[in-house]
CSV table of C-alpha atoms in Angstrom, one decimal:
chain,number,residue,atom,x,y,z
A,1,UNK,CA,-21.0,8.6,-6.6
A,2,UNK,CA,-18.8,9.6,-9.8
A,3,UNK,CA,-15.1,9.1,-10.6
A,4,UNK,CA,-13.0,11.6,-8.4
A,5,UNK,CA,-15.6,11.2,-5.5
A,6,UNK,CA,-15.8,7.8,-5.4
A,7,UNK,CA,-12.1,7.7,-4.9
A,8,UNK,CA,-12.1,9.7,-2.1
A,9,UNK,CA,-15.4,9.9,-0.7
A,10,UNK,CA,-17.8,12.8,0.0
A,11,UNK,CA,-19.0,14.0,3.0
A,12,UNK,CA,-21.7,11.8,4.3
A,13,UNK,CA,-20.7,8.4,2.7
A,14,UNK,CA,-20.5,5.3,4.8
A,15,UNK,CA,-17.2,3.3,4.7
A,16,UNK,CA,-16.9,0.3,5.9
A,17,UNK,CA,-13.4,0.0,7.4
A,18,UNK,CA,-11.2,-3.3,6.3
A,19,UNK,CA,-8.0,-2.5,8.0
A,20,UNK,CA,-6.5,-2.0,11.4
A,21,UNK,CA,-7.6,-2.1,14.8
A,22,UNK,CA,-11.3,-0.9,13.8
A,23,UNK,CA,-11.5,-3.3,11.0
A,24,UNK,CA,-15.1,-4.7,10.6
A,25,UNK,CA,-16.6,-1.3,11.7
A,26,UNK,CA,-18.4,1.2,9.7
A,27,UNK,CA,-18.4,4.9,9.5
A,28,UNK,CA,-19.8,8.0,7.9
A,29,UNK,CA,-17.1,10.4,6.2
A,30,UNK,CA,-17.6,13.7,7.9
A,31,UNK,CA,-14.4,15.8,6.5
A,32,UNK,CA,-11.7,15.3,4.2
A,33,UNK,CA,-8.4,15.9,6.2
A,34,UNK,CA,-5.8,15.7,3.1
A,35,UNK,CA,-5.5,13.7,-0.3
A,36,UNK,CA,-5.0,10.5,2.6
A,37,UNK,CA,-7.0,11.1,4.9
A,38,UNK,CA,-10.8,11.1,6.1
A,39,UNK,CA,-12.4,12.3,9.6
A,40,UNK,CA,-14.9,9.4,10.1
A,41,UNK,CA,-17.2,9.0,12.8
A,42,UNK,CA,-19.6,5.6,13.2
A,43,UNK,CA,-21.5,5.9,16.0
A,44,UNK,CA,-23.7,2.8,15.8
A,45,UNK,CA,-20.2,0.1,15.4
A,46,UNK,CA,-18.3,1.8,18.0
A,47,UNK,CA,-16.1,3.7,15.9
A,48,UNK,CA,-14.9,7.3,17.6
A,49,UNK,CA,-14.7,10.3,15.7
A,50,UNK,CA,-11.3,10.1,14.1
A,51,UNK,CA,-8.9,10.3,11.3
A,52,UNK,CA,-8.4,7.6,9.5
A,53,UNK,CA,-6.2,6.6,6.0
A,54,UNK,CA,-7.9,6.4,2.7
A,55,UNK,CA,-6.1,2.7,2.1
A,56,UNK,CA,-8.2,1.7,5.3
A,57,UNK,CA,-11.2,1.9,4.5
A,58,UNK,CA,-13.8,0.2,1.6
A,59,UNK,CA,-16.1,3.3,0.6
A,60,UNK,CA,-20.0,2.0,-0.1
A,61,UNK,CA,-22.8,3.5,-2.2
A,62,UNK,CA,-25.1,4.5,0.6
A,63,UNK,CA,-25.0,8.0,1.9
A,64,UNK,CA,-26.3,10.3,4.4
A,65,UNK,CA,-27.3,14.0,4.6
A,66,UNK,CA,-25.0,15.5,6.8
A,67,UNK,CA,-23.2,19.1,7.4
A,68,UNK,CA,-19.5,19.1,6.9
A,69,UNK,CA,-17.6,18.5,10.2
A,70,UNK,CA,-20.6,18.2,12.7
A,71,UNK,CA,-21.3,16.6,15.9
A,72,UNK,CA,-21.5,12.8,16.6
A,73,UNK,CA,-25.1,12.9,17.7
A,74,UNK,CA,-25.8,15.2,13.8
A,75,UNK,CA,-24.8,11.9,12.3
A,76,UNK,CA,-26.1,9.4,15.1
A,77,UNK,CA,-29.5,11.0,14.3
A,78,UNK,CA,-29.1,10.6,10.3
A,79,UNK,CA,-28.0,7.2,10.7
A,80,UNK,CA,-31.2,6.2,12.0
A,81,UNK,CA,-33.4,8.7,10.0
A,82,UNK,CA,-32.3,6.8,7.3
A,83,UNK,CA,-31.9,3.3,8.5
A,84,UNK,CA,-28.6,2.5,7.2
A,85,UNK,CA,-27.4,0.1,9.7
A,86,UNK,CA,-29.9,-2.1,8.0
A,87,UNK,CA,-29.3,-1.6,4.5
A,88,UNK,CA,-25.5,-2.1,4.9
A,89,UNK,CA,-25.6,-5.8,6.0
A,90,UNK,CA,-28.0,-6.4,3.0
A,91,UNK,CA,-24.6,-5.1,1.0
A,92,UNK,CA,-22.3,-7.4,-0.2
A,93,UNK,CA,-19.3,-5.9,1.4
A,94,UNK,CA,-21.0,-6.8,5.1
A,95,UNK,CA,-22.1,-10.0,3.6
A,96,UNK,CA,-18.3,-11.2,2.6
A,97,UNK,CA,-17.2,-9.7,5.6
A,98,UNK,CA,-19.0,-12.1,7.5
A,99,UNK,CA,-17.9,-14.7,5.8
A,100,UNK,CA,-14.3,-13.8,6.4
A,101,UNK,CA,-14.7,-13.8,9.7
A,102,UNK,CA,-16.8,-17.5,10.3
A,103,UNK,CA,-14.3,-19.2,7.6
A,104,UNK,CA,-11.3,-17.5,10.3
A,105,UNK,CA,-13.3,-19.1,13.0
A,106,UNK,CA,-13.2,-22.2,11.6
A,107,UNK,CA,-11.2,-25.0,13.8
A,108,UNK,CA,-9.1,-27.6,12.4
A,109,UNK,CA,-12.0,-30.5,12.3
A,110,UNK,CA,-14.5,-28.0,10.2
A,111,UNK,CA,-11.9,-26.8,7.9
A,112,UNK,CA,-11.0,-30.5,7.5
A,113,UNK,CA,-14.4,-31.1,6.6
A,114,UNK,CA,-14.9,-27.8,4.2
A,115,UNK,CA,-12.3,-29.0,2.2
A,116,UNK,CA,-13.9,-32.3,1.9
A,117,UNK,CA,-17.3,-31.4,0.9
A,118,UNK,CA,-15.5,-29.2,-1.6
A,119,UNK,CA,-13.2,-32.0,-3.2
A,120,UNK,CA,-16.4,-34.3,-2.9
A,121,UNK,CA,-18.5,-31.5,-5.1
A,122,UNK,CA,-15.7,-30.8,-7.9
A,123,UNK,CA,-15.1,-34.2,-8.1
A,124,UNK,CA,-18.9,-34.8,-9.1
A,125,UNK,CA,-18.8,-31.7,-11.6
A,126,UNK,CA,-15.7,-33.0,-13.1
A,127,UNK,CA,-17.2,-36.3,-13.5
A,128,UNK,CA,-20.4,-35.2,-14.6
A,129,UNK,CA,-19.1,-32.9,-17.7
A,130,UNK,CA,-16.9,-35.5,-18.8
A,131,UNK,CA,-19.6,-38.2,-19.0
A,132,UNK,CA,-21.7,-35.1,-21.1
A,133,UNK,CA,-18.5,-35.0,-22.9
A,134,UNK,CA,-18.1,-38.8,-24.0
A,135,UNK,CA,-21.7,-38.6,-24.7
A,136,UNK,CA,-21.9,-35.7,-27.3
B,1,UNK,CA,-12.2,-0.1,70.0
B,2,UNK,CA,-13.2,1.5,66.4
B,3,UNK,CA,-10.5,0.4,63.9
B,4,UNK,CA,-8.7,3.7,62.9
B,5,UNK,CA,-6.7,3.7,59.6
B,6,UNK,CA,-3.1,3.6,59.7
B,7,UNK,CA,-1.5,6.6,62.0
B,8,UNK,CA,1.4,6.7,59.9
B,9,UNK,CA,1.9,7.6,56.5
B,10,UNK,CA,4.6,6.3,53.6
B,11,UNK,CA,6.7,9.1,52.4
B,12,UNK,CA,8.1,8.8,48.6
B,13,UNK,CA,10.8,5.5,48.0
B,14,UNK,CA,9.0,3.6,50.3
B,15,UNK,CA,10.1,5.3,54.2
B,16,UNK,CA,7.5,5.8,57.1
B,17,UNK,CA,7.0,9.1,57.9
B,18,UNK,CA,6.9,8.6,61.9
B,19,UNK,CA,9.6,6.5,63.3
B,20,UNK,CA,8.3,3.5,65.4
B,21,UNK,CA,8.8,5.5,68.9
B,22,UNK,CA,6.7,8.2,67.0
B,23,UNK,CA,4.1,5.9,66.3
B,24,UNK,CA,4.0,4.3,69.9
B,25,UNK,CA,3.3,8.2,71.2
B,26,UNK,CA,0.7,8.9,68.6
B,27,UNK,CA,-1.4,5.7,69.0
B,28,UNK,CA,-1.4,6.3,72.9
B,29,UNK,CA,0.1,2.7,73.7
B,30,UNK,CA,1.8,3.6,76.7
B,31,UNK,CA,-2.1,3.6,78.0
B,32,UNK,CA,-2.8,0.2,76.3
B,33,UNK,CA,1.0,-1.6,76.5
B,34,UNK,CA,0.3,-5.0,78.7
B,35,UNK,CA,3.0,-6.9,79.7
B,36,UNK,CA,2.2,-10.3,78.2
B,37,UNK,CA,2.3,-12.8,80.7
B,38,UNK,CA,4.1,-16.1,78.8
B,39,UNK,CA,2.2,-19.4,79.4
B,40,UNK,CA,4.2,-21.9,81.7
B,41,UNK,CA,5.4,-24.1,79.6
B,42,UNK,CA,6.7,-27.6,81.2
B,43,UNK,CA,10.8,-27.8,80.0
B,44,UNK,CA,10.8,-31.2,77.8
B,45,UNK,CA,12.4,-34.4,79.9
B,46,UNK,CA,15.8,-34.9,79.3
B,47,UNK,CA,17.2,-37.3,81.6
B,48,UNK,CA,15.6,-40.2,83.6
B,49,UNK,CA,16.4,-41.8,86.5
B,50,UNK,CA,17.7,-45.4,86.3
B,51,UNK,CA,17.7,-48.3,89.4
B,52,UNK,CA,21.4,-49.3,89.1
B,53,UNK,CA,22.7,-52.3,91.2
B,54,UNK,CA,25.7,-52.5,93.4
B,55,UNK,CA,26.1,-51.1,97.1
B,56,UNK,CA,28.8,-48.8,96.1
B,57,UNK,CA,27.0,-46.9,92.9
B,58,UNK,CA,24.5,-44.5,94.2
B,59,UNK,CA,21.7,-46.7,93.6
B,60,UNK,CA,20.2,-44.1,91.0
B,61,UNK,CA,21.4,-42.3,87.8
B,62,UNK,CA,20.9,-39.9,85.7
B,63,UNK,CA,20.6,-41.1,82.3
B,64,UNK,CA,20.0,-39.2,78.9
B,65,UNK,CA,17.1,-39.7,77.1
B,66,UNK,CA,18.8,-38.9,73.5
B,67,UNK,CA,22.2,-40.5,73.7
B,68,UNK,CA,25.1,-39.0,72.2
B,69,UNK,CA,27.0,-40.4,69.0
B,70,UNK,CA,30.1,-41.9,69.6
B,71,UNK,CA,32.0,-40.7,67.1
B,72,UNK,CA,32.1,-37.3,65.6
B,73,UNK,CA,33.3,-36.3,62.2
B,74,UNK,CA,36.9,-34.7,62.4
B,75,UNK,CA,35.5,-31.8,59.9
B,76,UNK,CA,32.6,-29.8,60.4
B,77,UNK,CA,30.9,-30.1,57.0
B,78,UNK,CA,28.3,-28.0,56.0
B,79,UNK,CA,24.3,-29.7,56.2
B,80,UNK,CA,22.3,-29.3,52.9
B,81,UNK,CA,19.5,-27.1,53.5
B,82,UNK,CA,15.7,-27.9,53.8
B,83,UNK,CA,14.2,-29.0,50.4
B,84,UNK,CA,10.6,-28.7,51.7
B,85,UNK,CA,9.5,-28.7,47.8
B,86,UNK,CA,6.3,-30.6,47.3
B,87,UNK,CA,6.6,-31.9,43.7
B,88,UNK,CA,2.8,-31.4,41.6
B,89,UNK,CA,2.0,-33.0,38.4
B,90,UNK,CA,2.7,-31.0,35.7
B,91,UNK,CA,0.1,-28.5,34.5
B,92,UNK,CA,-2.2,-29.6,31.8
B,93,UNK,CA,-3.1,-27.1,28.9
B,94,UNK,CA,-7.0,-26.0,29.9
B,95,UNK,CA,-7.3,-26.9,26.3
B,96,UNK,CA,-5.9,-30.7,26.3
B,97,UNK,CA,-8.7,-33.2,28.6
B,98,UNK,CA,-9.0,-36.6,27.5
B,99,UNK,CA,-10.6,-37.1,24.8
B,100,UNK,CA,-9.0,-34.2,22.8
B,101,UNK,CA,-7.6,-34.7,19.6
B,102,UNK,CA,-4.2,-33.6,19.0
B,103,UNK,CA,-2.1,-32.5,16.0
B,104,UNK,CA,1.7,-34.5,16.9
B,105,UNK,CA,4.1,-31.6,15.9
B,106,UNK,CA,7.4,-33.5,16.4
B,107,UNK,CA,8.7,-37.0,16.1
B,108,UNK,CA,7.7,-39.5,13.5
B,109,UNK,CA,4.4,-38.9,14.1
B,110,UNK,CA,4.6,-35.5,12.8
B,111,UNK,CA,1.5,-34.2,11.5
B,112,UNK,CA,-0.8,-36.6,12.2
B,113,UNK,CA,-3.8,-36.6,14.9
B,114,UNK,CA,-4.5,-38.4,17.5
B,115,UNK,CA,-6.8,-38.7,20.5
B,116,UNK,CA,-5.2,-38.1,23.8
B,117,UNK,CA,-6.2,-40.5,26.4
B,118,UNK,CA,-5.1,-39.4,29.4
B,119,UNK,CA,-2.4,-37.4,31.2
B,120,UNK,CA,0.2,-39.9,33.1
B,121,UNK,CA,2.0,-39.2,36.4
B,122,UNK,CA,5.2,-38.5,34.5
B,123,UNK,CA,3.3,-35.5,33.0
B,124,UNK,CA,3.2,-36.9,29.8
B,125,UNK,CA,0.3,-37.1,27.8
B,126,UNK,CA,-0.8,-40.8,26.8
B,127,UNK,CA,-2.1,-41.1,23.1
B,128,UNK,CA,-3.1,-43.4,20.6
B,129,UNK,CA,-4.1,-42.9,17.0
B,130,UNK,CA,-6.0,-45.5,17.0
B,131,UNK,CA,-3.5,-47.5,16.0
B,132,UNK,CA,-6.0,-49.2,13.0
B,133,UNK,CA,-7.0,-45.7,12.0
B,134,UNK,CA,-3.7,-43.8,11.4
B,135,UNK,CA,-0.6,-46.0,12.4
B,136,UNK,CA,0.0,-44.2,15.8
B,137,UNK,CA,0.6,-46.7,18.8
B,138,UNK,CA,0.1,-46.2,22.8
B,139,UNK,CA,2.9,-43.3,23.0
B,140,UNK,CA,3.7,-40.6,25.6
B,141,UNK,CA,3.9,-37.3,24.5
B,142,UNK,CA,5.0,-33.8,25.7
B,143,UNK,CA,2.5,-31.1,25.8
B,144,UNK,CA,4.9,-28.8,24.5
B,145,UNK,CA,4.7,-30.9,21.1
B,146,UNK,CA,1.3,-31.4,20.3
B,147,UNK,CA,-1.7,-28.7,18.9
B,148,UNK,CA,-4.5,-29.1,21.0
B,149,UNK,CA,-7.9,-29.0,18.5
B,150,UNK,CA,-11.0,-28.2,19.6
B,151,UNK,CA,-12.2,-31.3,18.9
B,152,UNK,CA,-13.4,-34.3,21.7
B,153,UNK,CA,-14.1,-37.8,21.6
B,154,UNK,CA,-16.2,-39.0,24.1
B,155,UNK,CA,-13.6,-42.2,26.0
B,156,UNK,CA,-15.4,-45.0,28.0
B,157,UNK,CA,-13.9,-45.9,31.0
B,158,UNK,CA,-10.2,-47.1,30.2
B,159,UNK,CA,-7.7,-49.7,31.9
B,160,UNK,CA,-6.2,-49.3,34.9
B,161,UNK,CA,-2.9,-50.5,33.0
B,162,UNK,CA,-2.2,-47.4,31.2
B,163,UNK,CA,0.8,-46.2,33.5
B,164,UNK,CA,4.4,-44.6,32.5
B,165,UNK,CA,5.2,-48.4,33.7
B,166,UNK,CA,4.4,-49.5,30.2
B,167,UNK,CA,7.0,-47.0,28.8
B,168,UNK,CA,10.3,-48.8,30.6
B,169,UNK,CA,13.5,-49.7,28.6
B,170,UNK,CA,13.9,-52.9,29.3
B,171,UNK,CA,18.0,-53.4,30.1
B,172,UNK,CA,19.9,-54.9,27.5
B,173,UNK,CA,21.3,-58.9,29.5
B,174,UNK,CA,24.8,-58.5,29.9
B,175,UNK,CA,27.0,-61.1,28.3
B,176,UNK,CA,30.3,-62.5,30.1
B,177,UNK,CA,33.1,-63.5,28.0
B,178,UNK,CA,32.2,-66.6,26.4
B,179,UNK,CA,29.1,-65.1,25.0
B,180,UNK,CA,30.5,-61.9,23.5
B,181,UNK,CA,31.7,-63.3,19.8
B,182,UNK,CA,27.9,-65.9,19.8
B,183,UNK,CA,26.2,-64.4,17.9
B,184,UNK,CA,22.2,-63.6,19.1
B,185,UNK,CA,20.1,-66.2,17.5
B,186,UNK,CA,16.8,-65.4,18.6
B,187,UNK,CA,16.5,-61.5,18.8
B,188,UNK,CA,14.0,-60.2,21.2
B,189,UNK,CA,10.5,-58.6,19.7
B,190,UNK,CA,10.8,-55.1,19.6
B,191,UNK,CA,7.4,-54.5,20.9
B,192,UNK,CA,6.3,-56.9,23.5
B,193,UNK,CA,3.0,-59.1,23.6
B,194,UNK,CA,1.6,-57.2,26.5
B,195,UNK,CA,2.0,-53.7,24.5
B,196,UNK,CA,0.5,-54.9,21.5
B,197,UNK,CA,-2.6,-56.7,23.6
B,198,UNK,CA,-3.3,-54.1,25.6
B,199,UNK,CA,-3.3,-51.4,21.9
B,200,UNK,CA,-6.1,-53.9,20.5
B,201,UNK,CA,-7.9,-53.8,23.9
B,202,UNK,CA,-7.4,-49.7,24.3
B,203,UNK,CA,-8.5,-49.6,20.5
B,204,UNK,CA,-11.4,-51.5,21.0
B,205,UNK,CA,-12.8,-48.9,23.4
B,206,UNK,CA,-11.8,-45.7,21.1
B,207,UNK,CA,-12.3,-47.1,17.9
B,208,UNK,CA,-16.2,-46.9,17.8
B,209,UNK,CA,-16.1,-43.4,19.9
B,210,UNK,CA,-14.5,-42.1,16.7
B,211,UNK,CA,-16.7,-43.8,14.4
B,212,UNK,CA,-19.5,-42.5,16.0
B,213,UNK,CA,-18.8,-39.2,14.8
B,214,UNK,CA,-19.4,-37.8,11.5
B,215,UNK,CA,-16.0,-38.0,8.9
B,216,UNK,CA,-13.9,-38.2,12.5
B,217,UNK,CA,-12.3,-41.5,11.4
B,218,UNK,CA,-11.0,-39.9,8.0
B,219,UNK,CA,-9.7,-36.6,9.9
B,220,UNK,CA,-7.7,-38.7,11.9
B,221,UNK,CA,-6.4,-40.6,8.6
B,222,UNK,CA,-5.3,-37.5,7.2
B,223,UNK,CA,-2.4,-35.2,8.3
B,224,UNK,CA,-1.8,-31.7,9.3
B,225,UNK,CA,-0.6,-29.3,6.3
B,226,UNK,CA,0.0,-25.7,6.0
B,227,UNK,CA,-1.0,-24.1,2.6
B,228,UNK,CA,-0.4,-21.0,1.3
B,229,UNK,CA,-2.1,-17.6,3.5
B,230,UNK,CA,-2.0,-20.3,6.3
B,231,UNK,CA,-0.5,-18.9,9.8
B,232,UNK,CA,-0.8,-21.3,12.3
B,233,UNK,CA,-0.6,-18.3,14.8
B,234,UNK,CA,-3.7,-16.4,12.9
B,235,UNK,CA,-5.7,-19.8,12.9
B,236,UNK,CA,-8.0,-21.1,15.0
B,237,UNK,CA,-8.1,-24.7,15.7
């Protein structure tokens, strides 16, 4: 979507929401409400039909074909015509968003660990170019 | 007799609507009231009669079971009341079972983990670092002070000895007069035989539990840090 759209989001764009309560969920913009806020309805992640803020929200490239302001079951049914549950956790935005949420449910022994492995691993670059260093 | 529900109602704040003569009419009891007839109950023995000797004393008497005191205090004074509290062993955290390693939030210790080994009468949880592995001795700790990780070392079976027992100040001997300006020549060790024995025994047994598992022995080497964007309430451990 171009510059001014992509900002605010057209009618029928899916957001995927990174703030507040229904963080994690994703939605389809059905009406812009004022220069801050969006109706957004997501049927298929539990998110009601509500208003939410602009700085909520992560707006994606896929889109859907729907009529301004219509019903839940209008965009329930264009969701599936064109599959885009599946296509958003192929994006990158689901993708880190899952990441987020294993590394926050990390305990204390596996973070431990993480942070090994990655001291381990830079260690062995850092070593590694220096030796291609001395070499050259 | 079909149960019926309640023939009275509760009016706002509590009240009953029908008084409990009002009640009595409605549910009909003057056809149903009984008169209860009490069980015969034997009155408890309070005297007995003794054989006493001598022509001129009755030959029997009536003596008290439960003698009176002979002396009574000259002021009434006021009895403590029943303490019919049953005292229980502290509650655990579902999250602390032996075995679980802990993050020591207070004390010298501070920072450092350690595998909890049991929970004592006292209350107090029993740790050890291993002592070999981190520095941290057979010490009793509160619950309140320690972060409970989700982390467990499998413990064998450990001795019996490991009681609140161990813990016990020793009192300092008293010196009488003569003694007080000799100086001590022989000062006693701070940490007894015993304690330090029993630590290589109890180490022995948790020592190769925490080697058995995979980069355990140098998590419990290192120590507990926050870093930036870390909020111990936001993380999980």
């Amino acid at each position: 979507s171009s510059g001014i759209n992509a900002e605010y989001g057209e009618i029928g764009n899916v957001c995927f929401i990174r703030l507040g309560e229904n963080a994690g969920k994703t939605g389809v913009v059905e009406d812009l409400v004022d220069q801050k806020h969006l109706l957004i309805d997501g049927p298929d992640s539990g998110l009601a039909r509500s208003v939410i803020r602009l700085n909520q929200i992560a707006i994606t490239d896929l889109k859907v074909k729907i009529p301004r302001g219509c019903k839940t079951k209008v965009v329930r049914a264009a969701l599936a015509k064109d599959d885009i549950p599946a296509k958003f956790l192929k994006s990158g935005l689901s993708k880190k968003s899952e990441a987020q949420q294993a590394k926050a449910a990390l305990g204390d022994f596996a973070r431990f660990k993480m942070r090994e492995s990655k001291t381990a691993h830079n260690r062995k670059i850092r070593s590694t170019v220096r030796k291609l260093k001395k070499s050259s | 007799m079909v149960a019926h529900k309640s023939r009275n109602s509760t009016l706002p704040g509590g009240v009953p609507k029908l008084s409990r003569s009002a009640v009595y009419k409605k549910r009909a009891l003057y056809k149903r009231a009984k008169v209860q007839t009490k069980p015969s109950v034997e009155p408890a023995a309070t005297h007995k009669t003794k054989q006493v000797q001598g022509e001129k004393n009755g030959g029997t008497r009536e003596v008290p079971l439960q003698r009176q005191p002979r002396f009574y205090p000259t002021e009434d004074t006021k009895k403590p009341l029943n303490n019919r509290r049953k005292v229980k062993p502290t509650k655990l955290r579902s999250s602390i079972s032996p075995g679980t390693v802990l993050i020591l939030l207070g004390g010298a210790h501070r920072g450092k983990r350690v595998v909890c080994l049991k929970q004592l009468p006292s209350g107090l949880l029993l740790v050890t670092g291993p002592y070999k592995i981190n520095g941290v001795p057979l010490r009793r700790v509160d619950q309140a002070y320690v972060i409970a990780t989700s982390t467990k070392v499998e413990l064998p079976a450990l001795p019996d000895s490991l009681t609140d027992g161990l813990f016990k100040r020793k009192p300092k001997p008293t010196k009488n007069e003569k003694e007080m300006f000799v100086e001590n020549t022989a000062e006693d060790p701070k940490i007894s035989a015993e304690k330090i024995a029993l630590q290589k025994e109890v180490d022995a047994l948790v020592v190769p539990a925490v080697k058995s598992v995979d980069m355990l022995q140098s998590y419990l080497r290192s120590r507990f840090t926050l870093t930036k964007g870390q909020f111990p309430h936001e993380m999980k451990f």
